[in-house]
Short mmCIF file of C-alpha atoms and ligand atoms in Angstrom, two decimals:
data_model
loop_
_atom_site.label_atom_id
_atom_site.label_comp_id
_atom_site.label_asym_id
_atom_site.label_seq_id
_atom_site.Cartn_x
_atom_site.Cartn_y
_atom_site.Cartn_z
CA UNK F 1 12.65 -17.27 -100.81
CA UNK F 2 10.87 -19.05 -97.92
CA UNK F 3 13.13 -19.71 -94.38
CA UNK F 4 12.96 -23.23 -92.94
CA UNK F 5 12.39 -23.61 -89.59
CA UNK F 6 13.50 -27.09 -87.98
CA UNK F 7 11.06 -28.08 -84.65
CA UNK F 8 10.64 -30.84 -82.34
CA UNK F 9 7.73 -32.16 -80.83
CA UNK F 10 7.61 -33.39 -77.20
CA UNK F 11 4.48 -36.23 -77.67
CA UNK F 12 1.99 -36.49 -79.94
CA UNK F 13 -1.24 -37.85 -78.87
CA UNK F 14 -4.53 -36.36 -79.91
CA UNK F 15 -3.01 -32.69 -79.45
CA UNK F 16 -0.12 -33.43 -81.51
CA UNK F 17 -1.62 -34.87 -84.17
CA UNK F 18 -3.74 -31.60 -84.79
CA UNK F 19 -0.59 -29.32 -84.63
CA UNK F 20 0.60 -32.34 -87.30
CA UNK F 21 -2.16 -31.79 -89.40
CA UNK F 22 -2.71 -27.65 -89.38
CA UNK F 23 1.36 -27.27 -89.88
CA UNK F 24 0.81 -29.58 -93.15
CA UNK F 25 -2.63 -28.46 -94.25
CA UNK F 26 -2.22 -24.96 -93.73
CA UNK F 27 1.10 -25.08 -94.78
CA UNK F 28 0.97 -22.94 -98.08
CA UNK F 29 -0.97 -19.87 -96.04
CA UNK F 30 1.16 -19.85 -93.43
CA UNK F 31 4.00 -19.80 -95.77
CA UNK F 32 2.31 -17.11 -98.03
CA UNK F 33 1.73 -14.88 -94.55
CA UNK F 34 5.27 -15.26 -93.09
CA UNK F 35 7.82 -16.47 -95.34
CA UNK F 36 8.46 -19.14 -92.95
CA UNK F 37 8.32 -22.97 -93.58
CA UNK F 38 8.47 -25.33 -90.88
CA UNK F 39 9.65 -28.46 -90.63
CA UNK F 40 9.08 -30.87 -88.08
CA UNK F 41 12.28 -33.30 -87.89
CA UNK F 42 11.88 -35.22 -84.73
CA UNK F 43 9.13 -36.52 -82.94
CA UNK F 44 9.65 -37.82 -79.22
CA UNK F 45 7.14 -40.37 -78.07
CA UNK F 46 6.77 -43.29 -75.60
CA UNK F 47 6.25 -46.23 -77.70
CA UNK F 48 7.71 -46.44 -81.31
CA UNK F 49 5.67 -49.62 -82.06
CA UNK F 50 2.25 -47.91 -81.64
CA UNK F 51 0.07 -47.76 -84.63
CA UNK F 52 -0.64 -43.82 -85.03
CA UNK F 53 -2.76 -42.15 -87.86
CA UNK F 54 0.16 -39.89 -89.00
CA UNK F 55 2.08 -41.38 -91.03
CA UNK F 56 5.57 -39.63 -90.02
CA UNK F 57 8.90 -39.58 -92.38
CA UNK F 58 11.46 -42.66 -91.41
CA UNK F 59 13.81 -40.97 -88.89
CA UNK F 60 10.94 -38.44 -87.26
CA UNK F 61 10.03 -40.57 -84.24
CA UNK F 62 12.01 -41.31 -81.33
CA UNK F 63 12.22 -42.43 -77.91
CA UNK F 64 15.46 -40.62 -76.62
CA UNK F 65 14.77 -37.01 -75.72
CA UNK F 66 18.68 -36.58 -76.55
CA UNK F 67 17.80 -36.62 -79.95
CA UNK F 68 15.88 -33.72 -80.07
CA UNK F 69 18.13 -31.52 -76.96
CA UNK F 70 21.44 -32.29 -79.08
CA UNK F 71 20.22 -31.76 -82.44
CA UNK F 72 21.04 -27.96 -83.22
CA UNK F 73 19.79 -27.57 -85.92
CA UNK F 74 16.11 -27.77 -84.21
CA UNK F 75 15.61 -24.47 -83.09
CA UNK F 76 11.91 -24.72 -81.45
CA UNK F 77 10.10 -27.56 -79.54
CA UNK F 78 6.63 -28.11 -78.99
CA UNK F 79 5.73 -29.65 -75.88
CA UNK F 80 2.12 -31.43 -75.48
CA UNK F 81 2.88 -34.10 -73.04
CA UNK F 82 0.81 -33.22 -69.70
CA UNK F 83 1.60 -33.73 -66.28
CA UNK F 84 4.24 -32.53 -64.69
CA UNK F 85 7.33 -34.92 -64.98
CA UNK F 86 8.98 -35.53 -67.15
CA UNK F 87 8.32 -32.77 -68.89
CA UNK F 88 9.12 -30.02 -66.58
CA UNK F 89 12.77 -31.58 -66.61
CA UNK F 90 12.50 -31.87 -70.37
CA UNK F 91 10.79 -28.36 -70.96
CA UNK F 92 13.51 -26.71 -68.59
CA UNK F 93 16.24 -29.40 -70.64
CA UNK F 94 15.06 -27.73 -73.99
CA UNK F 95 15.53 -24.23 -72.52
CA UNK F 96 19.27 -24.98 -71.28
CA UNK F 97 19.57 -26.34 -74.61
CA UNK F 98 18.75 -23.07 -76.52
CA UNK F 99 15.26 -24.07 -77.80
CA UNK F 100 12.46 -21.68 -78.08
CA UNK F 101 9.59 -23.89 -75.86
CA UNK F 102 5.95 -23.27 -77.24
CA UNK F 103 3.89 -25.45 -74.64
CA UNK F 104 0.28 -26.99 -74.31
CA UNK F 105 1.64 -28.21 -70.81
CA UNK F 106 -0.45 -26.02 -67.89
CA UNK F 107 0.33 -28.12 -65.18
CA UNK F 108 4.20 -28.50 -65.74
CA UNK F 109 3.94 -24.70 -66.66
CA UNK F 110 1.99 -23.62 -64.08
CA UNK F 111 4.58 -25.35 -61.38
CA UNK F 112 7.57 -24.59 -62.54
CA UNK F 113 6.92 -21.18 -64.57
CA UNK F 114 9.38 -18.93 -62.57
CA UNK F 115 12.35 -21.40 -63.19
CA UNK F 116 11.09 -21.57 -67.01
CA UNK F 117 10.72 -18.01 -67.77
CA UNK F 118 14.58 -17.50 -65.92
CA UNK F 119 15.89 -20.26 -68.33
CA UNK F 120 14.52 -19.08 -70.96
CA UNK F 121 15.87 -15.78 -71.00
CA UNK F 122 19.75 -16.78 -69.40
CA UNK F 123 19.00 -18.85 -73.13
CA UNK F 124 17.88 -15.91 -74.99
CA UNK F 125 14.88 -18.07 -76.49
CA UNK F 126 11.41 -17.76 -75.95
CA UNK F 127 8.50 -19.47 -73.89
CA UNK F 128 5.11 -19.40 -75.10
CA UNK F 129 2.15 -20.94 -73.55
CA UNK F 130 -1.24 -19.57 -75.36
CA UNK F 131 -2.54 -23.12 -75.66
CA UNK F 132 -1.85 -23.80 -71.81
CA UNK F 133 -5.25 -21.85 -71.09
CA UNK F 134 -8.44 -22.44 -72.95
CA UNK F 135 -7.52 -23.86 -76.09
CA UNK F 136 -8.36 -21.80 -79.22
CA UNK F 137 -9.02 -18.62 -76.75
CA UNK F 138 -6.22 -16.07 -77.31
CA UNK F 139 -6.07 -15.00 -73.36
CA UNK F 140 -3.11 -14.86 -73.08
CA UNK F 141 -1.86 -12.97 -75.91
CA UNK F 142 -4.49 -10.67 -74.87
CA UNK F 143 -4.13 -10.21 -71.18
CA UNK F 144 -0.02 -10.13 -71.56
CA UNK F 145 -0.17 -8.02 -74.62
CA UNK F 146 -3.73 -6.17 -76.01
CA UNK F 147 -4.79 -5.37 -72.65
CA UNK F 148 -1.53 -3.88 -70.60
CA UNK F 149 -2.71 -0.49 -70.44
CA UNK F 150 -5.04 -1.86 -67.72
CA UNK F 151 -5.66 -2.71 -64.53
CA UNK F 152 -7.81 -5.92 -64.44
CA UNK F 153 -9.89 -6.13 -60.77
CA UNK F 154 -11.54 -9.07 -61.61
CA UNK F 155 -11.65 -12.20 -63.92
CA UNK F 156 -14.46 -14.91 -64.24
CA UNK F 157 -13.66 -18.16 -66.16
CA UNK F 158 -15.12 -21.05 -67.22
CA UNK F 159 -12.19 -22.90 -67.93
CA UNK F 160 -12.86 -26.62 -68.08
CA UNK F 161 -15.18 -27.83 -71.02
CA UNK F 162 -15.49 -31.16 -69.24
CA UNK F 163 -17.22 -29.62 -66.44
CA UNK F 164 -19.23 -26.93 -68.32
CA UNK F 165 -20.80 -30.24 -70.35
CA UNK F 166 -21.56 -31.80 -67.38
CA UNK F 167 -23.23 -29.06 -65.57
CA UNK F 168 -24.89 -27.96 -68.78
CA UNK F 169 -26.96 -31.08 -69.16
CA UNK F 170 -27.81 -31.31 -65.47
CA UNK F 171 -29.06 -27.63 -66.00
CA UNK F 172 -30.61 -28.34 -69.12
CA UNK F 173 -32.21 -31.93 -68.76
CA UNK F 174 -32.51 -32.35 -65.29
CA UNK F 175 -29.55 -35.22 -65.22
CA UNK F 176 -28.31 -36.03 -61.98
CA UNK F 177 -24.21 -35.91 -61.66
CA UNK F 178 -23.35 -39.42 -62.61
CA UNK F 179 -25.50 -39.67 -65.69
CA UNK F 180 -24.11 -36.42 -66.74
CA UNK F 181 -20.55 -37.68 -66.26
CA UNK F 182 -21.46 -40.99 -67.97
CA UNK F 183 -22.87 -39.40 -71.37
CA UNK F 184 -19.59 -36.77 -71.09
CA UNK F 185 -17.26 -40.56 -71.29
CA UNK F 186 -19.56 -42.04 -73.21
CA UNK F 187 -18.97 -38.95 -76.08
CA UNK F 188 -14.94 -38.78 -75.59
CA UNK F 189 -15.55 -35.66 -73.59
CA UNK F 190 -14.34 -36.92 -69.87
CA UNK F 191 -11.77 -38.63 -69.77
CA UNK F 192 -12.07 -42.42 -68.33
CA UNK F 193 -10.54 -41.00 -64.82
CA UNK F 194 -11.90 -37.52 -64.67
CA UNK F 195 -10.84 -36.46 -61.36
CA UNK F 196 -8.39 -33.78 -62.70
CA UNK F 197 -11.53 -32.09 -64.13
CA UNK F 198 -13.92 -32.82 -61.94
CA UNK F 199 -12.40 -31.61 -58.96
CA UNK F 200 -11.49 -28.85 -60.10
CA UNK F 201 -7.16 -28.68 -60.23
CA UNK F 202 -7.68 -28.57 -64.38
CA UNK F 203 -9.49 -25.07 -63.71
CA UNK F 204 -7.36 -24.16 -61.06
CA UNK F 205 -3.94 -24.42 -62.87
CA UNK F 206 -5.49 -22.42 -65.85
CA UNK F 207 -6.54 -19.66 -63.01
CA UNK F 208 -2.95 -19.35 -61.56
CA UNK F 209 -2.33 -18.49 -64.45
CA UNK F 210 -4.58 -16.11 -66.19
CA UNK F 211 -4.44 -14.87 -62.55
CA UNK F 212 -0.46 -13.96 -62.55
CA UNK F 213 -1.07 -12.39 -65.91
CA UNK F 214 -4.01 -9.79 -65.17
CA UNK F 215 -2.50 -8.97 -61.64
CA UNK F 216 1.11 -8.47 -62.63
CA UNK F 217 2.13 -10.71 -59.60
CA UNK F 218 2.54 -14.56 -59.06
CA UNK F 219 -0.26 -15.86 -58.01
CA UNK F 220 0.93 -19.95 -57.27
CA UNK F 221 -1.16 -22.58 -57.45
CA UNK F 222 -1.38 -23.10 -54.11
CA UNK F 223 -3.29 -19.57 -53.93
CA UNK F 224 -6.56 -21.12 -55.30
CA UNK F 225 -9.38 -22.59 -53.15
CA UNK F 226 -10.61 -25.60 -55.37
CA UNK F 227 -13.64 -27.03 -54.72
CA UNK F 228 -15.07 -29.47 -57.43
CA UNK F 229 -18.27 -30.58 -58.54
CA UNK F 230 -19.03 -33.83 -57.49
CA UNK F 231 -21.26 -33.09 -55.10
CA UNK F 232 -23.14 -30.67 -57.31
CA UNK F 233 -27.29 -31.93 -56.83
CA UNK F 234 -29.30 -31.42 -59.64
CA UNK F 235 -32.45 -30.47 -57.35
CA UNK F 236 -29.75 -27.33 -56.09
CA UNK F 237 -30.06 -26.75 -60.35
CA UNK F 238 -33.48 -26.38 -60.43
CA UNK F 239 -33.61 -24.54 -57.74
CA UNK F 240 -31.03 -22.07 -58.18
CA UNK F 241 -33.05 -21.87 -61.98
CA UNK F 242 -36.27 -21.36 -59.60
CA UNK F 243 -34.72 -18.17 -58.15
CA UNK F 244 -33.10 -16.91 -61.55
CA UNK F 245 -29.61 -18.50 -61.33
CA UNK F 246 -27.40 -20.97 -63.62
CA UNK F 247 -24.48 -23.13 -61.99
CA UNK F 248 -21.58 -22.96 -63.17
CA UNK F 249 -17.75 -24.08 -62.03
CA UNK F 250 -16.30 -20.08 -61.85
CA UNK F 251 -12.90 -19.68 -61.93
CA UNK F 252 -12.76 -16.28 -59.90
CA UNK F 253 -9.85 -14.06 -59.39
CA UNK F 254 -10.18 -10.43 -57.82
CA UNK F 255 -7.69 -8.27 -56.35
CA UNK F 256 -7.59 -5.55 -54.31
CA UNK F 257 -4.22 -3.40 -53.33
CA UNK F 258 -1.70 -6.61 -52.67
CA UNK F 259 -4.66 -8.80 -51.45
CA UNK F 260 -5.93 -11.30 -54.13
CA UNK F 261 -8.77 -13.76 -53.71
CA UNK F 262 -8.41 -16.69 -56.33
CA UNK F 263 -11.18 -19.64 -56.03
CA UNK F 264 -12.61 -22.62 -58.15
CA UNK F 265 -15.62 -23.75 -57.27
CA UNK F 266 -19.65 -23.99 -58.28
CA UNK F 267 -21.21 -20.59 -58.50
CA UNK F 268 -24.10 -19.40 -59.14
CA UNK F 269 -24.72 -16.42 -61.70
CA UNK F 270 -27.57 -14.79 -62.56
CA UNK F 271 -29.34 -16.08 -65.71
CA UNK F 272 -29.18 -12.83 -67.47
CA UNK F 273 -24.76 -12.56 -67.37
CA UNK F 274 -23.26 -13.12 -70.40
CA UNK F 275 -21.87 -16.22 -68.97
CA UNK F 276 -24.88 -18.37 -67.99
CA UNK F 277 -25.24 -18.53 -72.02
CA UNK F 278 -21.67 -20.11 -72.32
CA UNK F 279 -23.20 -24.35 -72.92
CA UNK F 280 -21.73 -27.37 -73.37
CA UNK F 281 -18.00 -27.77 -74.11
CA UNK F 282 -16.88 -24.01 -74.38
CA UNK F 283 -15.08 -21.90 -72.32
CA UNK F 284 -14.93 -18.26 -71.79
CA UNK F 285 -13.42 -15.67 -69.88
CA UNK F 286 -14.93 -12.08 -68.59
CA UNK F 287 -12.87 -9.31 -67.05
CA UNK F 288 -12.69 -5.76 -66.36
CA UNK F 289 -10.53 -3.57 -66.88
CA UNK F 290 -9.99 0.27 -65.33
CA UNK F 291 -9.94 1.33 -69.07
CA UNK F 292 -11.66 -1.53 -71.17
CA UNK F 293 -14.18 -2.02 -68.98
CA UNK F 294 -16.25 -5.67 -69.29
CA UNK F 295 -15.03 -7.56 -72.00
CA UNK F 296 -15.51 -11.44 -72.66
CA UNK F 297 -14.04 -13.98 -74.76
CA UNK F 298 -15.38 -17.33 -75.45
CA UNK F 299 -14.61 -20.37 -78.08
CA UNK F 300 -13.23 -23.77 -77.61
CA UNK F 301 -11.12 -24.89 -74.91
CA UNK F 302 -10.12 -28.15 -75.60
CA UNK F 303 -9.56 -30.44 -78.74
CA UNK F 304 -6.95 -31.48 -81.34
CA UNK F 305 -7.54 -28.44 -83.70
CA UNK F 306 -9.04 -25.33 -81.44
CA UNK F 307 -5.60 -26.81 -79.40
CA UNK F 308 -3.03 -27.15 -82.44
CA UNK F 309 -4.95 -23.31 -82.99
CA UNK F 310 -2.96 -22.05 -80.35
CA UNK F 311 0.34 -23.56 -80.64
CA UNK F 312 0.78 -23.24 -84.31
CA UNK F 313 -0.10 -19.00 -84.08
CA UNK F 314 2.92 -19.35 -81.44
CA UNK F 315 4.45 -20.89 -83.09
CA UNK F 316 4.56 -18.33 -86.37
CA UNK F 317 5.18 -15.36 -83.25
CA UNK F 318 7.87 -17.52 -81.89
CA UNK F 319 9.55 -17.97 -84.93
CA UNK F 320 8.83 -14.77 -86.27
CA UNK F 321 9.64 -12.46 -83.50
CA UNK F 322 12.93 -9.90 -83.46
CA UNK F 323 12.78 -10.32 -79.75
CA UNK F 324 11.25 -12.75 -77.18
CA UNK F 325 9.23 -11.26 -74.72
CA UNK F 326 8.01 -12.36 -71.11
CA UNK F 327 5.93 -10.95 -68.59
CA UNK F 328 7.10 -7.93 -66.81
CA UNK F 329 6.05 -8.80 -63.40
CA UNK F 330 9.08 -10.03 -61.02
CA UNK F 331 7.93 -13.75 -61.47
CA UNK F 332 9.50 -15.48 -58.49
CA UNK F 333 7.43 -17.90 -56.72
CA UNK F 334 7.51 -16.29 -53.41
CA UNK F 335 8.73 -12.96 -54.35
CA UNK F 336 9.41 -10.25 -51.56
CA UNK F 337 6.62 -7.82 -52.03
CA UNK F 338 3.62 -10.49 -52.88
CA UNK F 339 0.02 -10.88 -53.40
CA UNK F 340 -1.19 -12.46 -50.16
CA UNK F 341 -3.93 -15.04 -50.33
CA UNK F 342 -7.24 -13.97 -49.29
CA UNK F 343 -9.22 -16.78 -47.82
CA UNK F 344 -11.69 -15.03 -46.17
CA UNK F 345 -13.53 -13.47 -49.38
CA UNK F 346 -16.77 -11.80 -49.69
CA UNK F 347 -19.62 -13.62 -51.57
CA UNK F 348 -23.36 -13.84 -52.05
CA UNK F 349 -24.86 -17.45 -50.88
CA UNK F 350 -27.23 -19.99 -51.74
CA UNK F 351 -28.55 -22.00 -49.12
CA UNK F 352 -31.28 -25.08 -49.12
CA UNK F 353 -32.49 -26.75 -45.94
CA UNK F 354 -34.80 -29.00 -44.78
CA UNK F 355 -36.55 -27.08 -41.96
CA UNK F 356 -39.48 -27.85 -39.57
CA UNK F 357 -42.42 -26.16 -40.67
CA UNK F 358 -43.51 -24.26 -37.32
CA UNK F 359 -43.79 -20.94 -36.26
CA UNK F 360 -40.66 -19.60 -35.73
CA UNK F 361 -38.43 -21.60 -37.30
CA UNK F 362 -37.60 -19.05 -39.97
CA UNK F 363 -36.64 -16.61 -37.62
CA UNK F 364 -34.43 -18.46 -35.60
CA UNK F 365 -32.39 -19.37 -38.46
CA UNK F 366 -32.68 -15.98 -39.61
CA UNK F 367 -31.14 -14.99 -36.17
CA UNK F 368 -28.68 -17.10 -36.27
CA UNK F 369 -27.16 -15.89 -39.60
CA UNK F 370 -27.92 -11.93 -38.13
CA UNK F 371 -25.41 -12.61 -35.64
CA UNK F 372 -22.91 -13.59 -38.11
CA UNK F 373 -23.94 -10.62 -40.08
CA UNK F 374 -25.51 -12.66 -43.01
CA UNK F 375 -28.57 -10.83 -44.23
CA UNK F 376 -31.06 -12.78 -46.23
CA UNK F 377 -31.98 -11.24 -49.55
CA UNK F 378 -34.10 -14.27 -51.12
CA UNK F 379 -36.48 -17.08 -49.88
CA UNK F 380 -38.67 -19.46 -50.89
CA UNK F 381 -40.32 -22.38 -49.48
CA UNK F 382 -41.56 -25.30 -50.96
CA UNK F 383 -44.91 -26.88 -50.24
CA UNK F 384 -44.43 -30.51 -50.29
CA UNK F 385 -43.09 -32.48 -47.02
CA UNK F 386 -39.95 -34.55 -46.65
CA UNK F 387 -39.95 -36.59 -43.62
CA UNK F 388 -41.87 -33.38 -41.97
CA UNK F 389 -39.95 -31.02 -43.18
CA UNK F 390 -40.40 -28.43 -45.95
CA UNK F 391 -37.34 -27.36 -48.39
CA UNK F 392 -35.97 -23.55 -47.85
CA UNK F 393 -33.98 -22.01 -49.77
CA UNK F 394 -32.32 -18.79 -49.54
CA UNK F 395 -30.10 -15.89 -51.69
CA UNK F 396 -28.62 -14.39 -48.95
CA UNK F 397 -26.53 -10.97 -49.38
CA UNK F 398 -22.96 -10.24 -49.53
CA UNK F 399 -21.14 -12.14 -46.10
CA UNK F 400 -17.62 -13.33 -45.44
CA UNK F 401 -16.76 -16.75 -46.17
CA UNK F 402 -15.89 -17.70 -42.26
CA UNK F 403 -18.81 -15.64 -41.18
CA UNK F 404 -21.18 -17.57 -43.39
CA UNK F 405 -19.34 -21.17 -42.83
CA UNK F 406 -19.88 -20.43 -39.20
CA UNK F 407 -23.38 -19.34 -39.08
CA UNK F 408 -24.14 -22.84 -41.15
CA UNK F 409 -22.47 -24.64 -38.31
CA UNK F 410 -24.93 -23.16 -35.67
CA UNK F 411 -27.99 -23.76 -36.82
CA UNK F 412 -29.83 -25.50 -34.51
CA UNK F 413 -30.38 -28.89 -36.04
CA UNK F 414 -33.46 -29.65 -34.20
CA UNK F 415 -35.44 -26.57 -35.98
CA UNK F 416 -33.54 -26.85 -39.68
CA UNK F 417 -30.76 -29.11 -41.46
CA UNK F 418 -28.73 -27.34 -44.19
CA UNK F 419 -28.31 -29.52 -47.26
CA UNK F 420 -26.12 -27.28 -49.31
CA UNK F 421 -24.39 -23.97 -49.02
CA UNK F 422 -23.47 -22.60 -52.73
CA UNK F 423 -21.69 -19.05 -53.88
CA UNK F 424 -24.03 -16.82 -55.70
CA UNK F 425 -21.81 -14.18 -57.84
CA UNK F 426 -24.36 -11.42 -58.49
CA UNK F 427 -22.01 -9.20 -60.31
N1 HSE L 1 -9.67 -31.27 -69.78
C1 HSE L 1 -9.77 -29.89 -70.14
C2 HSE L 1 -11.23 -29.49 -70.27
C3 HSE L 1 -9.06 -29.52 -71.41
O1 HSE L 1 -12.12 -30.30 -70.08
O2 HSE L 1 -11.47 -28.32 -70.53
C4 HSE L 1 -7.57 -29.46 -71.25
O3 HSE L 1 -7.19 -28.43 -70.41
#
């Protein structure tokens, strides 16, 4: 004898209609596995009038949240609404209500987790969030749970698809940024206002995260440097490809003792990590571990089914489970003993500038980062003239962040002009 399980869904757009479609098609095999059968009895959306290509029960859909919050006998809702009201006040509504919360949501998650996770268990139910954080990837299950005899020192994600497409084909076919965002649209990939992605908050929500996870400590959103990629050049692609590096958009977090750096922003690798290989659309994640060592983890991090992937498997552990379990760290927003934010992290850099071509120049400049202690491990110049200047470029070693940031600012302008500055990761 099977078990019926009675769920909600909060929305169902393009995410919900997967979860629709893998509960019903995979219905028998998940029934086989568990002995569980799930039934989805209400549906909350927007508009009831909308034309949608499930064709839902008479009764499922509403409009009044109360429907779902006062029906007991739903006992789990599944939350794929985005953004962060209403549905933080509807997530947190669900907990109060005695609902197990399974949620796609990163940015009401991410916000509002502490206040969540204490709901949840005053409530006794459980909060799951696999599908908050790279879509099919199971990071979280595996960071939380597989991997807790470790201590992670760093992570490196790339965590947006959108942007990983984008950069890919500028890499790849020489695009410049707009085309490359215009072919993303044009293929369903970016959204029609892309800012969330392109700036770089979609990555850095998803690295708060996985962040708080691997370092056993809160790590708010506010934490992460974001800087997008917008003003990514494709000739800084070529020649970053010239000197044996791939751009990418890195979500980076490291820690060391109580001090954790935690940054989103274009990086170059070498071409030789596993990660320069991660094209297109996907998403990955590489960390180490004291006792794992390097591990990475890559599939698709976005879409209705690699989504519906996520929630459905915790959906079966939700449902399943003798006991809910959270995270272990004291997950208070601003706890007493907390990670600090370090802002002044250590980094390889990339730098190309237009520079007169004289004798001397080069050391000057070189000077000028020497006294900021930036030492130059890289350089190439390129023949052809702009305007009578030659392009420079340079892989310089390991500096501080302010240290490099002020060197850049006191150049002399009349010898060279920098055009970019760029993080090289050469771990
Ligand atoms: N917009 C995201 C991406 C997927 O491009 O990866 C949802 O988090």
């Amino acid at each position: 004898m099977s078990q019926t399980i009675k769920i909600g869904f909060f929305g169902c757009g393009n995410v919900g209609s997967g979860v629709w479609k893998l509960l019903t098609g995979f219905a028998r095999e998940i029934t086989h596995r568990t002995g569980l059968q799930f039934e989805v009895k209400r549906v909350l959306v927007h508009d009831l009038q909308k034309k949608r290509e499930i064709d839902f029960p008479a009764g499922t859909l509403t409009d009044s949240v109360d429907d779902l919050l006062n029906d007991d006998e739903i006992s789990i809702i599944l939350e794929f609404l985005g953004g962060e009201e209403p549905a933080h006040a509807w997530d947190m509504a669900a907990l109060q209500h005695g609902k197990t919360l399974v949620t796609a949501n990163k940015v009401a998650f991410d916000l509002h987790w502490h206040e969540l996770q204490k709901a949840a268990k005053e409530n006794g139910v459980g909060l799951y969030y696999e599908a908050a954080v790279c879509g099919a990837i199971p990071i979280i299950h595996t960071i939380e749970d597989s991997l807790q005899a470790n201590r992670i020192s760093y992570l490196y994600g790339i965590v947006n698809g959108t942007t990983n497409y984008i950069l890919s084909r500028m890499s790849k076919e020489g695009l410049d940024y707009e085309a490359a965002l215009r072919e993303a649209q044009e293929l369903g990939l970016a959204e029609p206002d892309p800012s969330s992605d392109v700036e770089g908050l979609d990555a850095a929500y998803k690295l708060s995260i996985l962040a708080s996870l691997a370092f056993h400590g809160r790590v708010p959103f506010e934490y992460v440097y974001v800087e997008g990629i917008t003003q990514v050049k494709a000739e800084d692609i070529r020649c970053g490809q010239e000197m044996g590096y791939t751009l990418k958009l890195l979500a980076i977090a490291k820690r060391d003792g109580l001090r954790v750096e935690t940054r989103v922003h274009p990086t170059f690798i070498r071409n030789d990590h596993p990660m320069a290989n991660v094209s297109g659309s996907f998403n990955a994640v590489f960390l180490k571990g004291h006792a794992c060592g390097e591990m990475m983890f890559m599939g698709r991090g976005a879409g209705d089914m690699p989504t519906a992937s996520a929630i459905v498997s915790d959906l079966v552990r939700a449902a399943s489970t003798q006991k809910h379990c959270y995270p272990t760290f004291s997950n208070e927003l601003y706890p007493a003993a907390r990670l600090e934010s370090n802002t002044d992290w250590q980094s390889a850099f990339y730098v190309r500038m237009l520079a007169e071509d004289q004798p001397g120049v080069l050391s000057k400049v070189a000077q000028t980062f020497a006294d900021h202690g930036v030492s130059i491990a890289a350089m190439q110049q390129k023949g052809e003239k702009l305007n009578g200047r030659v392009t420079v470029v340079l892989i310089t070693h390991k500096a501080g962040e302010k240290d490099m940031q002020q060197a850049v600012r006191e150049i002399d302008p009349g010898t060279a002009a920098v055009e970019s500055l760029l993080r090289v990761e050469k771990e």
